């Protein structure tokens, strides 16, 4: 018979596992805040999977751990403390729960194992030129021909498409009066003829986002999730889970700690400036601790199948701004010294590999947090609509 959970023993078990199983070269990448790619994420996912910890958030019957939300929270905290990478989100946190909730039994059998063991890599094809905040205006069209859809259109800002095997994609399957109707969710293998992926150069020098062109791409109807025309419902269910990324505050607190160490080291001879920056970090810490409490509520609500209401938007809005502010403190601490090390957008340039560059890169990359997954203005609209009903 199993007794009450000993959370301290659980914490020790996870810490021991993280320190002995996460390869030092992977932890070194995380510890220096360098950017992650499939080469880093996939082997770590495989290790977690082999230990039975591949999907902490999934129900046990699909390979989840069966942990309660406090255990999941301890797991996230320990992973951040030990510099283990956060798990790649597109399969595990975004698409997986959608397939579990809305997919057919055949789709569950086919797609969940590859997400769980890290052998299938997913990206998100939602945004298009002219359809970002106003996602329901998307125009990529899927025309039915027998057992296939023929897809024509363009996606943009597609993170990690260049290293993914599959793209979960919102497409328009009919032109109804209301634009939210007539959208469907298709799972498209990225090696299908007619797909072209082009990189987008961003200010932080990291190749992360892409344009994806779809030219007469044939996709089996069996790859449609749920019902035709109901993709908006599934897409929004998924977006809520994407915004809950803000509930995992542990890596943000770890980054705040690193920044505190940086401020202490850089400004040892400048106590006034040091104190001012430390004050800003204290404010940020208070906000993150508030978000952590809210995040625990949200994770509990997800596990109990409750409606999440405002929580995903509030979390996304608050943590994205706070993390930006922390990265601004880092640049204020070292900015003058690092200014000549700005990289060109292609990632080259003088001192591109100089020590300390990660503070600048973190600052530049951090700008995106208030844009992706729905910009801050859009989150405020969502919150206002729910609070005031307009
Ligand atoms: C680095 C990065 C990674 C991304 N990854 C992905 C991905 O993997 N998959 C994917 O599908 N998409 C991805 N996106 C796209 C992202 O979701 C969109 O950029 C975002 O939704 C904003 O859309 P937009 O860029 O078209 O800007 P627009 O919608 O054109 O917005 C421009 C400005 O207008 C404001 N605005 C728009 N509408 C309103 C309104 N109603 N009220 C008030 N203000 C408004 C916005 O807040 C913004 O400041 C990514 C974006 C970036 C930058």
CSV table of C-alpha atoms and ligand atoms in Angstrom, one decimal, residues 90 123-135 155-160 168 202 208-209 239 242 365 368 370-378 381, ligand 1:
chain,number,residue,atom,x,y,z
A,90,UNK,CA,6.0,21.7,-29.2
A,123,UNK,CA,6.9,22.8,-35.0
A,124,UNK,CA,3.9,25.1,-35.0
A,125,UNK,CA,2.4,26.4,-38.3
A,126,UNK,CA,-0.1,28.9,-37.1
A,127,UNK,CA,1.1,32.5,-38.0
A,128,UNK,CA,1.1,33.8,-41.6
A,129,UNK,CA,2.0,37.1,-43.2
A,130,UNK,CA,-1.1,39.1,-42.2
A,131,UNK,CA,-2.4,36.6,-39.7
A,132,UNK,CA,-0.5,36.8,-36.4
A,133,UNK,CA,-2.5,38.5,-33.7
A,134,UNK,CA,-5.5,38.1,-35.9
A,135,UNK,CA,-4.9,34.5,-36.4
A,155,UNK,CA,3.4,30.1,-42.8
A,156,UNK,CA,5.9,32.4,-41.1
A,157,UNK,CA,7.9,32.8,-37.9
A,158,UNK,CA,7.9,29.0,-37.7
A,159,UNK,CA,10.2,28.2,-34.8
A,160,UNK,CA,12.5,25.2,-35.3
A,168,UNK,CA,0.9,21.0,-36.7
A,202,UNK,CA,16.8,37.8,-36.3
A,208,UNK,CA,15.4,29.9,-34.8
A,209,UNK,CA,12.5,31.1,-37.0
A,239,UNK,CA,-2.5,28.1,-27.3
A,242,UNK,CA,1.5,27.4,-24.8
A,365,UNK,CA,16.3,37.3,-27.8
A,368,UNK,CA,10.5,38.1,-28.5
A,370,UNK,CA,6.2,39.8,-25.5
A,371,UNK,CA,5.4,38.9,-29.1
A,372,UNK,CA,5.3,35.1,-29.6
A,373,UNK,CA,2.3,33.1,-28.4
A,374,UNK,CA,0.2,36.3,-28.6
A,375,UNK,CA,1.7,39.7,-28.0
A,376,UNK,CA,1.2,41.6,-24.7
A,377,UNK,CA,-1.4,43.8,-26.2
A,378,UNK,CA,-3.4,40.8,-27.3
A,381,UNK,CA,-7.3,42.4,-24.7
B,1,LIG,C1,10.8,34.6,-32.5
B,1,LIG,C2,9.4,34.3,-32.9
B,1,LIG,C3,9.0,33.0,-32.8
B,1,LIG,C4,7.7,32.7,-33.2
B,1,LIG,N1,7.4,31.3,-33.3
B,1,LIG,C5,6.2,31.0,-33.9
B,1,LIG,C6,5.9,29.6,-34.2
B,1,LIG,O1,6.7,28.7,-33.9
B,1,LIG,N2,4.7,29.4,-34.8
B,1,LIG,C7,3.8,30.3,-35.1
B,1,LIG,O2,2.7,30.0,-35.7
B,1,LIG,N3,4.0,31.6,-34.9
B,1,LIG,C8,5.2,32.0,-34.3
B,1,LIG,N4,5.5,33.3,-34.0
B,1,LIG,C9,4.6,34.3,-34.4
B,1,LIG,C10,3.9,35.1,-33.3
B,1,LIG,O3,2.9,34.3,-32.7
B,1,LIG,C11,3.4,36.4,-33.9
B,1,LIG,O4,4.5,37.2,-34.3
B,1,LIG,C12,2.5,37.1,-33.0
B,1,LIG,O5,1.3,36.5,-32.8
B,1,LIG,C13,2.2,38.6,-33.5
B,1,LIG,O6,1.7,38.6,-34.8
B,1,LIG,P1,2.4,39.4,-35.9
B,1,LIG,O7,3.9,39.3,-35.9
B,1,LIG,O8,1.7,39.1,-37.2
B,1,LIG,O9,2.1,41.0,-35.5
B,1,LIG,P2,0.8,41.8,-35.7
B,1,LIG,O10,-0.4,40.9,-35.4
B,1,LIG,O11,0.8,42.4,-37.1
B,1,LIG,O12,0.9,42.9,-34.6
B,1,LIG,C14,1.7,44.0,-34.7
B,1,LIG,C15,1.6,44.9,-33.5
B,1,LIG,O13,0.2,45.3,-33.4
B,1,LIG,C16,-0.3,44.9,-32.1
B,1,LIG,N5,-1.7,44.5,-32.2
B,1,LIG,C17,-2.2,43.6,-33.2
B,1,LIG,N6,-3.5,43.5,-33.0
B,1,LIG,C18,-3.9,44.2,-31.9
B,1,LIG,C19,-5.1,44.5,-31.2
B,1,LIG,N7,-6.2,43.9,-31.6
B,1,LIG,N8,-5.1,45.3,-30.1
B,1,LIG,C20,-3.9,45.9,-29.7
B,1,LIG,N9,-2.7,45.7,-30.4
B,1,LIG,C21,-2.7,44.9,-31.4
B,1,LIG,C22,0.5,43.8,-31.7
B,1,LIG,O14,0.6,43.7,-30.2
B,1,LIG,C23,1.9,44.2,-32.2
B,1,LIG,O15,2.5,45.1,-31.3
B,1,LIG,C24,6.8,33.7,-33.6
B,1,LIG,C25,7.2,35.0,-33.5
B,1,LIG,C26,8.5,35.4,-33.2
B,1,LIG,C27,8.9,36.8,-33.3
